[in-house]
Coordinates of C-alpha atoms in Angstrom, one line a residue:
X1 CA -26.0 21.1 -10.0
X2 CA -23.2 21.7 -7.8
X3 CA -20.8 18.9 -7.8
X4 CA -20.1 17.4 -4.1
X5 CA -16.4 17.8 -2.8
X6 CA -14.4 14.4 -2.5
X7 CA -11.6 15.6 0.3
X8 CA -11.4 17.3 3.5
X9 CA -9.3 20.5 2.7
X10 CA -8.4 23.1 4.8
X11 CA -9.6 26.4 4.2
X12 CA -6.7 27.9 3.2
X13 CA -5.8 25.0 1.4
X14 CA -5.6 24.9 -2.3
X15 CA -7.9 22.5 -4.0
X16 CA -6.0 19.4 -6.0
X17 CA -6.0 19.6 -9.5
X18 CA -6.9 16.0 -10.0
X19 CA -10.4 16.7 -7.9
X20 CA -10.9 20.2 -9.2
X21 CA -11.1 18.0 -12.5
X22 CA -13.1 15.4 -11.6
X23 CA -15.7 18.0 -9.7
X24 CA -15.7 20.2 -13.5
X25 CA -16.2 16.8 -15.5
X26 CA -19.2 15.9 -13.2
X27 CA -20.9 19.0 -13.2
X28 CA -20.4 19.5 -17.2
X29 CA -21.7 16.4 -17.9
X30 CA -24.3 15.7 -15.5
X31 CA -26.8 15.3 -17.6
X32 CA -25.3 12.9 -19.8
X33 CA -24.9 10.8 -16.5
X34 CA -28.2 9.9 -16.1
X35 CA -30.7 7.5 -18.4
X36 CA -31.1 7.1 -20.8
X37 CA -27.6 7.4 -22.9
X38 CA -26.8 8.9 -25.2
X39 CA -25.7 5.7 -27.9
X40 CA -23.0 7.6 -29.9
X41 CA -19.7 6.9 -29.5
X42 CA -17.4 9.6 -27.9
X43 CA -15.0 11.3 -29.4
X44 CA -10.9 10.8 -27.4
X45 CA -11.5 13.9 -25.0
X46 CA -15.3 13.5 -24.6
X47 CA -14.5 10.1 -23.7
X48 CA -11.5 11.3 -20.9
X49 CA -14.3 13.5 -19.7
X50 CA -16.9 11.3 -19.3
X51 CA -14.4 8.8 -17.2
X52 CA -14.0 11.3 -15.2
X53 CA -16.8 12.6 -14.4
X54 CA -18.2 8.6 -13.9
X55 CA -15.6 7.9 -11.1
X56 CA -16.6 11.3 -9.5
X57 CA -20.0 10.3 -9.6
X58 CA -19.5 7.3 -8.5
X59 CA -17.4 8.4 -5.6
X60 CA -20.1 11.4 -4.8
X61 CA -23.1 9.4 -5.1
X62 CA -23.1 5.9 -4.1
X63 CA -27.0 5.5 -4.7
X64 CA -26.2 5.9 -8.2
X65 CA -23.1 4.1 -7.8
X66 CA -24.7 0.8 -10.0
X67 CA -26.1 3.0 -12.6
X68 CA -22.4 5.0 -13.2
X69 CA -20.6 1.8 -13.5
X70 CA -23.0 0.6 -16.2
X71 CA -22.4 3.6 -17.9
X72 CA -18.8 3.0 -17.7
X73 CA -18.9 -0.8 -19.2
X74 CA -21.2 0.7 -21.9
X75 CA -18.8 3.3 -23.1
X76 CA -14.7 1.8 -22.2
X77 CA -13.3 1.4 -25.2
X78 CA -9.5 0.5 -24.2
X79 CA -9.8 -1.8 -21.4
X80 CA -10.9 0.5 -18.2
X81 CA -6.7 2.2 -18.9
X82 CA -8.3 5.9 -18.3
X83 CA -10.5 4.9 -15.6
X84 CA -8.4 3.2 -13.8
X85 CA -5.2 5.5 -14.2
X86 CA -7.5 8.2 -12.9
X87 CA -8.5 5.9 -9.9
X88 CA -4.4 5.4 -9.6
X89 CA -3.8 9.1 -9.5
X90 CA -6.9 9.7 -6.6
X91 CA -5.1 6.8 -4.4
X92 CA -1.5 8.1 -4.9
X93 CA -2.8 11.5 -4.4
X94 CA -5.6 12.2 -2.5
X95 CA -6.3 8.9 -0.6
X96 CA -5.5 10.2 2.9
X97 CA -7.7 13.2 2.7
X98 CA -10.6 11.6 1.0
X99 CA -13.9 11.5 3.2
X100 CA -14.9 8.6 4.5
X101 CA -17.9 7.7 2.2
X102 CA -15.4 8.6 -0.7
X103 CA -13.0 6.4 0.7
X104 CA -15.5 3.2 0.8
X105 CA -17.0 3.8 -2.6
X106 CA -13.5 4.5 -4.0
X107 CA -13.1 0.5 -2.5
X108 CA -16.1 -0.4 -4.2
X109 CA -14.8 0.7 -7.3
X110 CA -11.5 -1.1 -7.1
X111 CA -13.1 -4.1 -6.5
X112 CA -15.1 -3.7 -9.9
X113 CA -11.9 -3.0 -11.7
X114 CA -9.9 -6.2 -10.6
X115 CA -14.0 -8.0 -11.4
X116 CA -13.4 -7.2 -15.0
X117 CA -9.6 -7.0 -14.8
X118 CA -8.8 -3.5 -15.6
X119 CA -5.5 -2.7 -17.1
X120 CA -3.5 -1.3 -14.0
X121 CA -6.1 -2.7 -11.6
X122 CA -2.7 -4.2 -10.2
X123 CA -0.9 -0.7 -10.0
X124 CA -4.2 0.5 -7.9
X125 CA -3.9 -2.8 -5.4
X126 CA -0.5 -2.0 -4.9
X127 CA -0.7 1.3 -3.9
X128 CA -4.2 1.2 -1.9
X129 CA -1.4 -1.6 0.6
X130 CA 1.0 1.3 0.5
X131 CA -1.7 3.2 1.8
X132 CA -2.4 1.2 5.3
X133 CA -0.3 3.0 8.0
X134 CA 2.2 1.1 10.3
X135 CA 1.3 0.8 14.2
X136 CA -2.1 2.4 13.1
X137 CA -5.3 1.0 14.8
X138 CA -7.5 3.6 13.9
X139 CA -11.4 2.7 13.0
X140 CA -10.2 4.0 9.1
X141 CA -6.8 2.1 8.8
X142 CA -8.0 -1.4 10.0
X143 CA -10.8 -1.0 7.4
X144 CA -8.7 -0.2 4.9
X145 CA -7.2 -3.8 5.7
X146 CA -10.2 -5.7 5.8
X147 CA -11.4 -4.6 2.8
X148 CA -8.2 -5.5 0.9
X149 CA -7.6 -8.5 2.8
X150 CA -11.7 -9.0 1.8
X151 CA -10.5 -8.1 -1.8
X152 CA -7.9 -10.4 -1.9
X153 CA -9.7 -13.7 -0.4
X154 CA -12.7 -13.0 -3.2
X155 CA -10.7 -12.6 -6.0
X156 CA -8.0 -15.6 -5.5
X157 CA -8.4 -17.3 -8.3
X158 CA -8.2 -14.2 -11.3
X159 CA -5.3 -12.4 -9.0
X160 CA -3.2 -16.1 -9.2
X161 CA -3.7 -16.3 -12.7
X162 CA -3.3 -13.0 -13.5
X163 CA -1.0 -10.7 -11.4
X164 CA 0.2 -13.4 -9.3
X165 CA 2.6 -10.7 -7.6
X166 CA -0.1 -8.8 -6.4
X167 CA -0.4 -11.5 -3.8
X168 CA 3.2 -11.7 -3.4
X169 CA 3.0 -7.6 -2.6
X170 CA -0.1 -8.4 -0.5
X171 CA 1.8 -11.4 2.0
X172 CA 4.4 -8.6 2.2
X173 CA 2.3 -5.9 3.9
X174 CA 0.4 -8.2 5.4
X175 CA 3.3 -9.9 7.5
X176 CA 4.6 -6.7 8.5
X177 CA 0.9 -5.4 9.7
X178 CA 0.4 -7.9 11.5
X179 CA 3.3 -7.5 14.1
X180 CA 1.4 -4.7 14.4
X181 CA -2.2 -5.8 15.1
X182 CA -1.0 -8.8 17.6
X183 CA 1.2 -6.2 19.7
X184 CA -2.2 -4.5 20.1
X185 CA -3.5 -7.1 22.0
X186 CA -7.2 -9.1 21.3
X187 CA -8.9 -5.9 20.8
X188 CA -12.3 -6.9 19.4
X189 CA -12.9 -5.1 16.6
X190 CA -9.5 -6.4 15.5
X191 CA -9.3 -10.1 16.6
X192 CA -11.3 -10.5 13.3
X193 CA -9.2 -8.6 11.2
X194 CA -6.1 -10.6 12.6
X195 CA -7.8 -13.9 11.8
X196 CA -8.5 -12.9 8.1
X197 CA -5.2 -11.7 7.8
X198 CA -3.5 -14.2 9.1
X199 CA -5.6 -17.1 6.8
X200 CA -4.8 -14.8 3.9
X201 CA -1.1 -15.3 4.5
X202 CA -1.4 -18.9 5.4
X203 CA -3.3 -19.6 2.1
X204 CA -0.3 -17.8 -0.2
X205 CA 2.2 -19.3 2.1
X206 CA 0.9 -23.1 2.1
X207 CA -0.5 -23.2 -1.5
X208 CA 2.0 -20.9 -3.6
X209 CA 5.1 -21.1 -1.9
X210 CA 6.8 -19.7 -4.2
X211 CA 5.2 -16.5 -4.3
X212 CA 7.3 -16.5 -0.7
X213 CA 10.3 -16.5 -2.7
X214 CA 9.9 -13.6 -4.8
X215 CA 10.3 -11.6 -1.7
X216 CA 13.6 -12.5 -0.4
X217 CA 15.4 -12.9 2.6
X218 CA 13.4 -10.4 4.1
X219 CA 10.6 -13.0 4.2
X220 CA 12.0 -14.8 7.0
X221 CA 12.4 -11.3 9.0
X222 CA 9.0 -11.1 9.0
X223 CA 8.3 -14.7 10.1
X224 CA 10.9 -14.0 13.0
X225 CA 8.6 -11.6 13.9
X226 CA 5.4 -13.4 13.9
X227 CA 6.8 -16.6 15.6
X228 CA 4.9 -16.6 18.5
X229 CA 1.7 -16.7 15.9
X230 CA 1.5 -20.9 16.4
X231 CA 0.5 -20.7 12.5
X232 CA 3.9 -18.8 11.2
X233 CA 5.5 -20.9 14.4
X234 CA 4.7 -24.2 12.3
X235 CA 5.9 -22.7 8.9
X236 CA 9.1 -21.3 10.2
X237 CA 9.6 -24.9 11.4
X238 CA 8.5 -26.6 8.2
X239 CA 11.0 -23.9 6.3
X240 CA 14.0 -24.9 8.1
X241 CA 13.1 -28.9 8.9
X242 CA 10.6 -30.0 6.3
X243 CA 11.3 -28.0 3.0
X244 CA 9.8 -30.7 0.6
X245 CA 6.5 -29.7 2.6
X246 CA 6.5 -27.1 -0.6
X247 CA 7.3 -29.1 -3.4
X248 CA 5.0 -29.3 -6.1
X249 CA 4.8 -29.8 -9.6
X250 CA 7.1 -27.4 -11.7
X251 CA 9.0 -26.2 -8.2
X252 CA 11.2 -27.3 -5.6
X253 CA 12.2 -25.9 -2.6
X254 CA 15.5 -27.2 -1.3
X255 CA 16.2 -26.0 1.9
X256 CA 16.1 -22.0 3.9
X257 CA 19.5 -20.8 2.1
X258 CA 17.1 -20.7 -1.6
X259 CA 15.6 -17.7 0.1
X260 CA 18.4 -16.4 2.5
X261 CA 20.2 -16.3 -0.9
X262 CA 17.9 -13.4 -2.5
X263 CA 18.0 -9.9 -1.9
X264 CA 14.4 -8.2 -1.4
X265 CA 13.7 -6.2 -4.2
X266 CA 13.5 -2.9 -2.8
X267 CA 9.6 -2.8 -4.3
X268 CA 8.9 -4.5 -1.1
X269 CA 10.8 -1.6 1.3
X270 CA 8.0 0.9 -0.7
X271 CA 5.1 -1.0 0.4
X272 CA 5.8 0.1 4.1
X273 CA 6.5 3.4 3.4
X274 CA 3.0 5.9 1.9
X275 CA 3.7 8.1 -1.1
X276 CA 3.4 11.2 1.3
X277 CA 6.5 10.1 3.9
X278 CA 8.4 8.7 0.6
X279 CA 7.9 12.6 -0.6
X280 CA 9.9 13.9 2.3
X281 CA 12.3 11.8 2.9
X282 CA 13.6 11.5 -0.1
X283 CA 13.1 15.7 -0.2
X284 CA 15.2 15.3 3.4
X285 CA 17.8 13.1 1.3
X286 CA 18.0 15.0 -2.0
X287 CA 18.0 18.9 -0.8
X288 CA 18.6 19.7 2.8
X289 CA 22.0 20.3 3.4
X290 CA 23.9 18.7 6.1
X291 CA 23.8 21.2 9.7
X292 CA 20.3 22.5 7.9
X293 CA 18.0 19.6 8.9
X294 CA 16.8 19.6 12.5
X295 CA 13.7 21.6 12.0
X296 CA 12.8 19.4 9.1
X297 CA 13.1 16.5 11.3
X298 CA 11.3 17.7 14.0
X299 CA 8.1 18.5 11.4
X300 CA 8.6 14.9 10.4
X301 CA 8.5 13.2 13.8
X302 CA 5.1 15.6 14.4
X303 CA 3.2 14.6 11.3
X304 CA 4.7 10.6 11.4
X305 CA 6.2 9.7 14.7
X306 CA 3.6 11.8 16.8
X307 CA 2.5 8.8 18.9
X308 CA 4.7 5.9 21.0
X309 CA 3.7 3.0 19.1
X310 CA 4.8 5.2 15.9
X311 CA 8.3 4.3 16.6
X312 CA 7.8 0.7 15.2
X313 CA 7.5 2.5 11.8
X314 CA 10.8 3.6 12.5
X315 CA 12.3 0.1 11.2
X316 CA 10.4 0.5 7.6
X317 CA 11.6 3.6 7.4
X318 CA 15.4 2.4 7.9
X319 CA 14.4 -0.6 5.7
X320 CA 13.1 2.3 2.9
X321 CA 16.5 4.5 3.1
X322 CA 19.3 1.7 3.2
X323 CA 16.8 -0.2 0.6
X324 CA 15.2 2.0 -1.7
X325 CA 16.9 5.1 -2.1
X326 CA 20.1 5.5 -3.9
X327 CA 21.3 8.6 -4.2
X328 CA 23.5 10.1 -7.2
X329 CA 27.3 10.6 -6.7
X330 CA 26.6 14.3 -6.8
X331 CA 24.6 14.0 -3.9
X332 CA 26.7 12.0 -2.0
X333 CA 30.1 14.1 -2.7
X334 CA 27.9 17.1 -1.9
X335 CA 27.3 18.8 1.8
X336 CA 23.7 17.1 1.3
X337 CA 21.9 15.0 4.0
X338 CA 23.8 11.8 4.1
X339 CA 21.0 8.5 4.7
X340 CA 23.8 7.5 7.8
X341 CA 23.1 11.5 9.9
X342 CA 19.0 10.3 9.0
X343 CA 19.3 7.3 10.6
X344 CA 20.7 7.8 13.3
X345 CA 18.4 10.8 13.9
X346 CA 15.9 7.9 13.7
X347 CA 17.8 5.9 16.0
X348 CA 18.2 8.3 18.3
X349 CA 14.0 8.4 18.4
X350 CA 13.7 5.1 19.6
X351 CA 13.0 4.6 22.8
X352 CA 12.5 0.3 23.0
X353 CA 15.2 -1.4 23.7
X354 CA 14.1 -4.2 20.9
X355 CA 12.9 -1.5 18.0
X356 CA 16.4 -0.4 18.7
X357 CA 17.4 -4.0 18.1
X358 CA 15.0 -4.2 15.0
X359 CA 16.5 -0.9 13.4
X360 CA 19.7 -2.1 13.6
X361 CA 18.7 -5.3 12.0
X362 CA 17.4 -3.4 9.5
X363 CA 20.2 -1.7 7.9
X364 CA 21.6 -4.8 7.1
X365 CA 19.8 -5.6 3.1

């Protein structure tokens, strides 16, 4: 039985290794996929193969989706670590070029994994927010949203108690895509959305304050933002005139200069940035030589800055290259890129007076 494809490649495009080894798993243990069993226990590389070929099965054929992840309990033997490192490497990898069905069972799945608390479900939460777009209200990206925002209102209770960051990660993203959702306007299909997301961030900013805190200074950047939200209105207000609003047991919060006073972890600046656009940036920053890099830019503004609202990404990016990248002395004493030509290339691409505004906000950490 041939083994269904996972991605939309090109033609001419070679297929990833990580799915060419999925699709071989599947189809060489196909039959050992299906009821009843076998009850012996698998040897170290029959039991690699056999993850993989579950999660490609599961991905492939959700109508056996239930029976796969049986399978799966039945066999794990070191706390869902394969499994879900191979579910890591499809969202790092492939996640923008997955097919739609593949992309809502691979969902599926990652709720399952934070249901029986995975080791490194919280690796895959992470990167699945790295994975919704800035100023991106496609059908597929606010989906992507409500499902985590879904994920994340379901499962509380086991993500506060254990991988509390995840929600600290998740008010993060959250904050920033919602700038994004109330500039679009009261679009139905995502006045819902904004109404989840916006309860989600309430909840973690109301009932674990200090969650906030763990972000920074940059937290208050993003409330800026959203002030005309009367929610984040009211909490800016109870920040700067009514801190022991967020006292409780075990924590204290004194007054806005306890978070002013922290620098955001440049973890944060990722979050806004997808593994693909990290890729060449930091490939724009690390081996294009200064005088070199025009036609690279203009190939980045068509595959990431190819639409007007686009520009607003434009401030993560700036956020990502005075934030998260450091480059080596070598590269900086050599004729290589330097992050200020980049941005203010990037500059240069606005065309709003206030993302101009934003971007140079930005570059302050």
């Amino acid at each position: 039985m041939a083994a269904l494809k996972i991605t939309l490649t090109p033609p001419l495009e070679a297929e990833n290794a990580l799915e060419t080894s999925l699709r071989e798993a599947f189809e060489s243990q196909i039959t050992s996929l299906r009821p009843p069993f076998s009850l012996a226990i698998p040897s170290p590389d029959q039991y690699t193969l056999l993850n993989r070929a579950i999660l490609h099965g599961v991905l492939t054929e959700p109508q056996f989706a239930k029976t796969h992840i049986k399978h799966l309990h039945a066999i794990v033997t070191d706390g869902y670590a394969t499994f879900v490192t191979l579910l890591l490497g499809l969202v790092n990898h492939l996640y923008p070029k997955l097919l739609a069905s593949v992309k809502t069972q691979l969902l599926w799945l990652t709720d399952q994994t934070v249901c029986v608390l995975g080791i490194g479900y919280d690796a895959v939460l992470i990167s699945l927010l790295r994975q919704i777009v800035g100023a991106d209200c496609s059908d597929g990206n606010l989906r992507l949203c409500s499902k985590l925002v879904t994920l994340f209102l379901e499962h509380w209770g086991r993500l506060l108690e254990d991988s509390p960051h995840v929600l600290s990660f998740a008010l993060y993203t959250f904050l920033r895509v919602l700038t994004d959702h109330c500039r679009g306007g009261s679009v139905e299909k995502s006045e819902t959305l904004k109404r989840l997301e916006i309860h989600l961030c309430v909840k973690i900013m109301r009932e674990e304050f200090h969650l906030c805190l763990k972000i920074g200074r940059d937290f208050i950047r993003l409330l800026q933002d959203l002030v005309h939200v009367p929610e984040f209105r009211a909490m800016l207000k109870d920040i700067v005139f009514n801190p022991c609003v967020f006292n409780i047991v075990g924590f204290q919060f004194k007054d806005v200069a306890q978070i002013y006073s922290t620098r955001t972890s440049s973890r944060y600046s990722l979050l806004r940035i997808n593994p693909d656009m990290e890729t060449q940036l930091r490939f724009l920053l690390t081996s294009i030589k200064l005088g070199h890099q025009k036609r690279h830019q203009v190939w980045f503004a068509k595959k990431f800055l190819n639409e007007p609202d686009k520009e607003f990404v434009i401030i993560d990016i700036v956020r990502f290259i005075c934030c998260a990248h450091h480059p080596p002395n070598e590269i900086i004493q050599s004729d290589i890129v330097p992050r200020w030509a980049l941005i203010g290339w990037l500059l240069t691409s606005c065309r709003r007076n206030n993302v101009v505004a934003n971007v140079k906000l930005a570059l302050f950490r």
